[in-house]
CSV table of C-alpha atoms in Angstrom, one decimal:
chain,number,residue,atom,x,y,z
A,7,UNK,CA,-42.0,-19.3,-29.9
A,8,UNK,CA,-39.5,-21.8,-27.5
A,9,UNK,CA,-36.9,-21.5,-30.9
A,10,UNK,CA,-37.5,-17.8,-30.2
A,11,UNK,CA,-36.9,-17.9,-26.4
A,12,UNK,CA,-34.0,-19.7,-27.3
A,13,UNK,CA,-32.3,-17.3,-29.3
A,14,UNK,CA,-32.5,-14.5,-27.5
A,15,UNK,CA,-31.1,-16.4,-24.7
A,16,UNK,CA,-28.2,-17.3,-26.6
A,17,UNK,CA,-27.9,-14.0,-27.8
A,18,UNK,CA,-27.4,-12.6,-24.2
A,19,UNK,CA,-25.4,-15.4,-22.9
A,20,UNK,CA,-22.6,-14.6,-26.1
A,21,UNK,CA,-23.2,-10.7,-25.0
A,22,UNK,CA,-22.0,-11.2,-22.2
A,23,UNK,CA,-19.1,-13.4,-22.5
A,24,UNK,CA,-18.0,-11.1,-25.4
A,25,UNK,CA,-18.1,-7.9,-23.0
A,26,UNK,CA,-15.8,-9.9,-19.8
A,27,UNK,CA,-13.8,-10.5,-23.2
A,28,UNK,CA,-13.8,-7.0,-23.2
A,29,UNK,CA,-12.7,-6.1,-19.8
A,30,UNK,CA,-8.7,-4.9,-20.7
A,31,UNK,CA,-6.8,-4.3,-17.2
A,32,UNK,CA,-4.1,-1.6,-16.7
A,33,UNK,CA,-1.8,-1.1,-13.9
A,34,UNK,CA,-0.3,2.2,-13.3
A,35,UNK,CA,2.8,2.1,-10.5
A,36,UNK,CA,4.4,4.5,-8.4
A,37,UNK,CA,7.6,5.9,-9.3
A,38,UNK,CA,9.4,3.6,-7.6
A,39,UNK,CA,9.5,0.8,-10.0
A,40,UNK,CA,7.5,-2.5,-9.5
A,41,UNK,CA,9.7,-4.6,-8.2
A,42,UNK,CA,10.1,-2.6,-5.3
A,43,UNK,CA,9.4,-5.8,-2.7
A,44,UNK,CA,7.8,-2.9,-1.6
A,45,UNK,CA,4.0,-0.3,-2.0
A,46,UNK,CA,4.3,-1.3,-6.3
A,47,UNK,CA,4.8,-5.1,-5.8
A,48,UNK,CA,2.2,-5.7,-3.1
A,49,UNK,CA,0.0,-3.9,-6.4
A,50,UNK,CA,1.3,-6.2,-8.8
A,51,UNK,CA,0.7,-9.7,-6.8
A,52,UNK,CA,-3.2,-8.7,-7.0
A,53,UNK,CA,-3.1,-7.5,-10.1
A,54,UNK,CA,-1.4,-11.8,-11.4
A,55,UNK,CA,-3.5,-13.3,-8.4
A,56,UNK,CA,-6.3,-11.3,-11.4
A,57,UNK,CA,-4.8,-13.3,-14.5
A,58,UNK,CA,-3.6,-16.2,-12.7
A,59,UNK,CA,-7.8,-17.3,-12.2
A,60,UNK,CA,-9.7,-16.0,-14.8
A,61,UNK,CA,-6.4,-16.2,-17.6
A,62,UNK,CA,-7.5,-12.6,-18.0
A,63,UNK,CA,-4.3,-10.6,-19.2
A,64,UNK,CA,-3.2,-7.4,-18.1
A,65,UNK,CA,-0.7,-3.8,-19.2
A,66,UNK,CA,1.0,-2.2,-16.8
A,67,UNK,CA,3.8,0.4,-16.5
A,68,UNK,CA,6.4,1.4,-14.3
A,69,UNK,CA,6.6,5.4,-14.7
A,70,UNK,CA,10.8,6.7,-13.6
A,71,UNK,CA,8.6,10.5,-13.9
A,72,UNK,CA,5.3,12.8,-12.8
A,73,UNK,CA,5.2,13.0,-17.3
A,74,UNK,CA,5.2,9.3,-18.0
A,75,UNK,CA,2.5,8.2,-15.2
A,76,UNK,CA,-0.5,10.6,-16.6
A,77,UNK,CA,1.0,10.0,-20.1
A,78,UNK,CA,0.2,6.0,-19.4
A,79,UNK,CA,-3.0,6.6,-17.9
A,80,UNK,CA,-4.2,8.5,-20.8
A,81,UNK,CA,-2.8,6.3,-23.2
A,82,UNK,CA,-3.7,3.3,-21.7
A,83,UNK,CA,-7.5,4.8,-21.8
A,84,UNK,CA,-7.0,5.9,-25.1
A,85,UNK,CA,-6.6,2.3,-26.5
A,86,UNK,CA,-9.6,1.0,-24.6
A,87,UNK,CA,-8.3,-0.6,-21.6
A,88,UNK,CA,-10.6,-0.7,-18.8
A,89,UNK,CA,-10.2,-0.3,-15.4
A,90,UNK,CA,-7.5,1.9,-15.7
A,91,UNK,CA,-5.9,1.1,-12.4
A,92,UNK,CA,-3.2,4.0,-10.8
A,93,UNK,CA,-1.1,2.9,-7.8
A,94,UNK,CA,0.0,6.4,-5.7
A,95,UNK,CA,-1.0,9.7,-4.8
A,96,UNK,CA,0.8,11.0,-7.5
A,97,UNK,CA,-1.3,10.2,-10.0
A,98,UNK,CA,-4.4,12.7,-8.4
A,99,UNK,CA,-4.3,15.1,-11.4
A,100,UNK,CA,-3.6,13.2,-13.7
A,101,UNK,CA,-6.7,10.7,-12.6
A,102,UNK,CA,-9.0,14.4,-12.5
A,103,UNK,CA,-7.7,15.6,-16.2
A,104,UNK,CA,-8.0,11.6,-17.6
A,105,UNK,CA,-11.2,9.6,-16.3
A,106,UNK,CA,-13.6,13.3,-17.0
A,107,UNK,CA,-12.1,13.4,-20.9
A,108,UNK,CA,-12.7,9.1,-20.4
A,109,UNK,CA,-15.9,8.9,-18.7
A,110,UNK,CA,-16.8,5.4,-20.2
A,111,UNK,CA,-13.7,3.7,-18.6
A,112,UNK,CA,-13.4,2.5,-15.3
A,113,UNK,CA,-10.6,4.1,-13.2
A,114,UNK,CA,-9.0,3.4,-9.6
A,115,UNK,CA,-6.2,5.3,-7.2
A,116,UNK,CA,-4.6,4.4,-4.3
A,117,UNK,CA,-3.7,6.9,-1.7
A,118,UNK,CA,-6.0,9.3,-3.3
A,119,UNK,CA,-9.8,10.5,-4.1
A,120,UNK,CA,-10.6,12.3,-7.7
A,121,UNK,CA,-14.2,13.2,-7.3
A,122,UNK,CA,-16.0,11.4,-10.8
A,123,UNK,CA,-18.7,9.2,-11.4
A,124,UNK,CA,-16.1,7.0,-13.1
A,125,UNK,CA,-13.7,6.6,-10.4
A,126,UNK,CA,-12.7,5.0,-7.0
A,127,UNK,CA,-10.7,6.6,-4.3
A,128,UNK,CA,-8.8,3.6,-2.3
A,129,UNK,CA,-7.6,4.5,0.9
A,130,UNK,CA,-5.4,2.8,3.7
A,131,UNK,CA,-5.7,3.7,7.7
A,132,UNK,CA,-1.9,3.8,7.8
A,133,UNK,CA,-2.0,4.9,11.3
A,134,UNK,CA,-3.9,1.8,12.8
A,135,UNK,CA,-1.5,-0.4,11.2
A,136,UNK,CA,1.9,2.2,12.0
A,137,UNK,CA,0.3,1.7,15.1
A,138,UNK,CA,0.5,-1.8,15.6
A,139,UNK,CA,3.8,-2.1,14.8
A,140,UNK,CA,5.5,0.4,17.0
A,141,UNK,CA,3.6,-1.4,19.6
A,142,UNK,CA,5.9,-4.2,18.8
A,143,UNK,CA,8.0,-1.7,18.4
A,144,UNK,CA,8.3,-0.1,21.8
A,145,UNK,CA,8.7,-3.6,23.2
A,146,UNK,CA,11.4,-5.2,21.9
A,147,UNK,CA,13.5,-2.6,21.9
A,148,UNK,CA,16.2,-2.3,24.8
A,149,UNK,CA,17.8,0.6,24.6
A,150,UNK,CA,14.5,2.9,25.1
A,151,UNK,CA,15.1,4.2,21.1
A,152,UNK,CA,13.7,3.1,17.7
A,153,UNK,CA,13.9,4.9,14.5
A,154,UNK,CA,11.6,5.4,11.4
A,155,UNK,CA,13.0,6.9,8.1
A,156,UNK,CA,9.9,7.3,5.3
A,157,UNK,CA,10.1,8.2,1.7
A,158,UNK,CA,9.0,11.1,0.4
A,159,UNK,CA,8.2,14.0,3.0
A,160,UNK,CA,4.4,13.7,2.4
A,161,UNK,CA,2.1,13.9,5.0
A,162,UNK,CA,1.0,10.7,4.1
A,163,UNK,CA,4.2,9.2,4.7
A,164,UNK,CA,3.9,11.8,8.0
A,165,UNK,CA,1.2,9.9,8.9
A,166,UNK,CA,2.8,6.7,9.1
A,167,UNK,CA,5.1,8.1,11.6
A,168,UNK,CA,2.7,10.1,13.3
A,169,UNK,CA,1.0,6.4,14.4
A,170,UNK,CA,4.3,4.5,14.5
A,171,UNK,CA,4.9,7.5,17.3
A,172,UNK,CA,1.8,6.5,18.9
A,173,UNK,CA,2.3,2.5,19.2
A,174,UNK,CA,5.5,3.2,20.6
A,175,UNK,CA,4.9,5.2,23.6
A,176,UNK,CA,1.8,3.2,24.0
A,177,UNK,CA,4.8,0.1,25.2
A,178,UNK,CA,7.6,2.6,26.6
A,179,UNK,CA,5.9,6.4,27.3
A,180,UNK,CA,9.0,7.8,27.8
A,181,UNK,CA,10.9,6.1,24.0
A,182,UNK,CA,12.6,8.5,21.6
A,183,UNK,CA,11.5,8.5,18.3
A,184,UNK,CA,14.0,9.9,15.8
A,185,UNK,CA,13.2,10.6,12.4
A,186,UNK,CA,14.4,11.3,9.1
A,187,UNK,CA,12.7,11.8,5.4
A,188,UNK,CA,14.7,10.4,2.4
A,189,UNK,CA,13.6,13.5,0.3
A,190,UNK,CA,11.4,15.9,-1.7
A,191,UNK,CA,11.0,14.1,-4.6
A,192,UNK,CA,9.1,11.0,-6.5
A,193,UNK,CA,13.5,9.3,-6.0
A,194,UNK,CA,12.6,9.6,-2.8
A,195,UNK,CA,11.0,6.0,-3.4
A,196,UNK,CA,14.5,4.3,-4.6
A,197,UNK,CA,16.8,5.2,-3.0
A,198,UNK,CA,18.3,2.3,-0.6
A,199,UNK,CA,21.9,4.1,-0.4
A,200,UNK,CA,20.2,6.8,1.5
A,201,UNK,CA,18.1,4.6,3.0
A,202,UNK,CA,21.1,2.8,4.8
A,203,UNK,CA,22.9,5.9,5.3
A,204,UNK,CA,19.4,7.7,7.3
A,205,UNK,CA,19.1,4.1,9.5
A,206,UNK,CA,23.2,4.4,10.8
A,207,UNK,CA,22.2,7.0,11.6
A,208,UNK,CA,19.9,6.5,13.4
A,209,UNK,CA,21.4,3.6,15.0
A,210,UNK,CA,24.6,5.5,15.8
A,211,UNK,CA,22.2,7.3,18.2
A,212,UNK,CA,21.0,4.0,19.4
A,213,UNK,CA,17.9,2.9,17.8
A,214,UNK,CA,17.8,-0.8,18.2
A,215,UNK,CA,15.1,-0.9,16.0
A,216,UNK,CA,13.9,1.0,12.5
A,217,UNK,CA,11.0,1.4,10.6
A,218,UNK,CA,10.3,1.8,6.7
A,219,UNK,CA,8.2,3.8,5.0
A,220,UNK,CA,10.4,4.2,1.8
A,221,UNK,CA,9.5,2.7,-1.1
A,222,UNK,CA,12.2,0.6,-2.7
A,223,UNK,CA,14.1,2.6,0.3
A,224,UNK,CA,13.8,0.7,2.8
A,225,UNK,CA,15.5,-2.4,1.4
A,226,UNK,CA,18.5,-0.4,2.4
A,227,UNK,CA,17.0,0.4,5.5
A,228,UNK,CA,16.4,-3.3,6.2
A,229,UNK,CA,19.5,-4.8,5.3
A,230,UNK,CA,21.6,-1.6,7.2
A,231,UNK,CA,19.6,-2.7,10.1
A,232,UNK,CA,20.2,-6.8,9.2
A,233,UNK,CA,24.8,-5.8,8.6
A,234,UNK,CA,24.2,-4.2,12.7
A,235,UNK,CA,21.8,-6.8,14.0
A,236,UNK,CA,19.3,-4.8,14.8
A,237,UNK,CA,15.5,-5.2,14.4
A,238,UNK,CA,13.4,-3.2,11.5
A,239,UNK,CA,9.8,-3.5,10.5
A,240,UNK,CA,9.5,-3.8,6.4
A,241,UNK,CA,6.0,-1.4,5.0
A,242,UNK,CA,2.9,-2.1,2.7
A,243,UNK,CA,4.5,-5.8,1.3
A,244,UNK,CA,5.3,-8.7,3.8
A,245,UNK,CA,9.2,-8.2,4.1
A,246,UNK,CA,9.9,-10.2,7.3
A,247,UNK,CA,11.8,-13.1,4.7
A,248,UNK,CA,14.1,-10.1,3.1
A,249,UNK,CA,16.5,-10.7,7.0
A,250,UNK,CA,14.5,-13.3,9.2
A,251,UNK,CA,15.1,-13.1,12.3
A,252,UNK,CA,16.1,-9.4,11.7
A,253,UNK,CA,12.8,-7.3,10.1
A,254,UNK,CA,10.7,-7.8,13.6
A,255,UNK,CA,7.3,-7.8,11.4
A,256,UNK,CA,6.4,-5.6,8.4
A,257,UNK,CA,3.6,-2.7,8.7
A,258,UNK,CA,1.8,-4.6,5.0
A,259,UNK,CA,-1.4,-2.2,3.4
A,260,UNK,CA,-3.5,-4.2,0.7
A,261,UNK,CA,-3.1,-2.9,-2.2
A,262,UNK,CA,-2.8,-6.3,-3.8
A,263,UNK,CA,-6.8,-6.8,-3.3
A,264,UNK,CA,-7.3,-2.8,-3.8
A,265,UNK,CA,-5.7,-3.7,-8.1
A,266,UNK,CA,-7.6,-7.4,-7.5
A,267,UNK,CA,-11.4,-6.2,-6.5
A,268,UNK,CA,-11.0,-2.9,-9.7
A,269,UNK,CA,-10.1,-5.6,-11.5
A,270,UNK,CA,-13.0,-7.9,-10.9
A,271,UNK,CA,-15.4,-5.9,-10.2
A,272,UNK,CA,-15.7,-4.5,-13.9
A,273,UNK,CA,-15.4,-7.9,-15.1
A,274,UNK,CA,-18.6,-8.8,-13.2
A,275,UNK,CA,-19.4,-5.6,-14.1
A,276,UNK,CA,-19.8,-5.1,-9.7
A,277,UNK,CA,-17.5,-2.3,-10.4
A,278,UNK,CA,-18.8,1.1,-7.4
A,279,UNK,CA,-16.6,4.4,-7.9
A,280,UNK,CA,-16.5,6.4,-4.4
A,281,UNK,CA,-14.4,6.3,-1.6
A,282,UNK,CA,-13.1,2.6,-0.2
A,283,UNK,CA,-11.5,3.9,3.9
A,284,UNK,CA,-9.5,0.3,4.8
A,285,UNK,CA,-8.0,0.3,8.3
A,286,UNK,CA,-7.7,-2.4,10.8
A,287,UNK,CA,-11.1,-3.8,10.8
A,288,UNK,CA,-11.6,-4.4,6.9
A,289,UNK,CA,-8.1,-6.1,7.3
A,290,UNK,CA,-6.6,-3.2,5.1
A,291,UNK,CA,-3.7,-3.0,7.3
A,292,UNK,CA,-1.8,-5.0,9.8
A,293,UNK,CA,1.8,-6.6,11.7
A,294,UNK,CA,2.2,-9.5,10.1
A,295,UNK,CA,3.4,-12.2,12.0
A,296,UNK,CA,4.6,-15.1,10.2
A,297,UNK,CA,6.8,-17.9,10.2
A,298,UNK,CA,9.8,-15.6,9.4
A,299,UNK,CA,9.3,-13.5,12.7
A,300,UNK,CA,7.6,-15.5,15.2
A,301,UNK,CA,10.9,-16.7,17.6
A,302,UNK,CA,10.9,-12.7,17.8
A,303,UNK,CA,7.6,-12.0,19.5
A,304,UNK,CA,7.4,-12.8,22.5
A,305,UNK,CA,3.9,-14.5,24.2
A,306,UNK,CA,2.7,-10.9,25.6
A,307,UNK,CA,4.0,-8.5,22.3
A,308,UNK,CA,1.6,-11.2,20.4
A,309,UNK,CA,-1.2,-10.5,23.7
A,310,UNK,CA,-0.5,-6.8,23.3
A,311,UNK,CA,-1.6,-6.6,19.5
A,312,UNK,CA,-4.2,-9.1,19.5
A,313,UNK,CA,-5.7,-6.4,22.1
A,314,UNK,CA,-5.0,-3.1,20.3
A,315,UNK,CA,-6.4,-4.2,17.0
A,316,UNK,CA,-9.6,-5.2,19.7
A,317,UNK,CA,-9.4,-1.6,21.0
A,318,UNK,CA,-9.2,0.1,17.7
A,319,UNK,CA,-11.5,-2.1,16.3
A,320,UNK,CA,-14.4,-1.4,19.1
A,321,UNK,CA,-13.2,2.0,19.5
A,322,UNK,CA,-11.6,2.5,22.5
A,323,UNK,CA,-8.4,3.3,21.4
A,324,UNK,CA,-8.5,6.0,19.2
A,325,UNK,CA,-5.6,6.7,16.9
A,326,UNK,CA,-5.1,10.0,16.0
A,327,UNK,CA,-4.6,10.6,12.0
A,328,UNK,CA,-1.6,12.7,11.1
A,329,UNK,CA,-3.9,14.1,7.7
A,330,UNK,CA,-7.0,14.8,9.9
A,331,UNK,CA,-4.8,18.3,11.4
A,332,UNK,CA,-1.3,18.1,9.9
A,333,UNK,CA,-0.8,17.7,13.2
A,334,UNK,CA,0.9,14.4,15.5
A,335,UNK,CA,-0.4,14.6,19.4
A,336,UNK,CA,3.0,12.7,21.0
């Protein structure tokens, strides 16, 4: 009897090991490129962290257009990859189709909702993080004029801009906020030259702080601000180090955790489907202060951000979400 039990335990242990080994994570980026120093690179960092901790390899793919994205998601699923994580709202319809075709595969999508029993949808309260960096922009601005350069003109990016405006005006009610979008197609995420042109135009109008929410296009925003001795604000990843002393702060969006957790939860057999909404309270978004920008942040600015965070968590400050009604109160 004892031998039989030991054999059963050994078989169970082998089975569990086999299951863990069968985890084959795959990651499909948005069209801005893996090394955009922003959104996609944050996703890659989460995958790398998982690989470093577990030794489990993952596969990834950089689509350059919408057709390639759907092909990649289907290709990974058909070849037994699990989970398949797609970072970008652009893959919503592709995910709806493919996840329905492969009900035994676990999927995750960032920045969109796919209502299927095998899909985890990860959303962020970008308006809250943008409010915090807007507050800093308003306090740092000497001209009372600041800028915002978005990538693709979609409600999600308007959501960043609206949160930013609310934060700026909380600091300086009479401040002017210039807003420009880079384009209306996926190419808008990877056009740093155009990002620089839009930034220069805003600077010429008096803006002395410019917030970029534009993927790799934002690299042109940060560079142009630095060249003109103005301040910029990075997005998604911590971009403070790109131009130390010129990047006022970065609005980080923890896409790395979304990817890491999807991989790890699948490995640990703890994967859950449904919607996750991550804001200030959940450490999903934040304004980063580190050695690269701390000289730009006064004690008053730090105190204002700390208070705003506490007020958002307590519910005494409610940052309007543009996507709730496609409008911005300011």
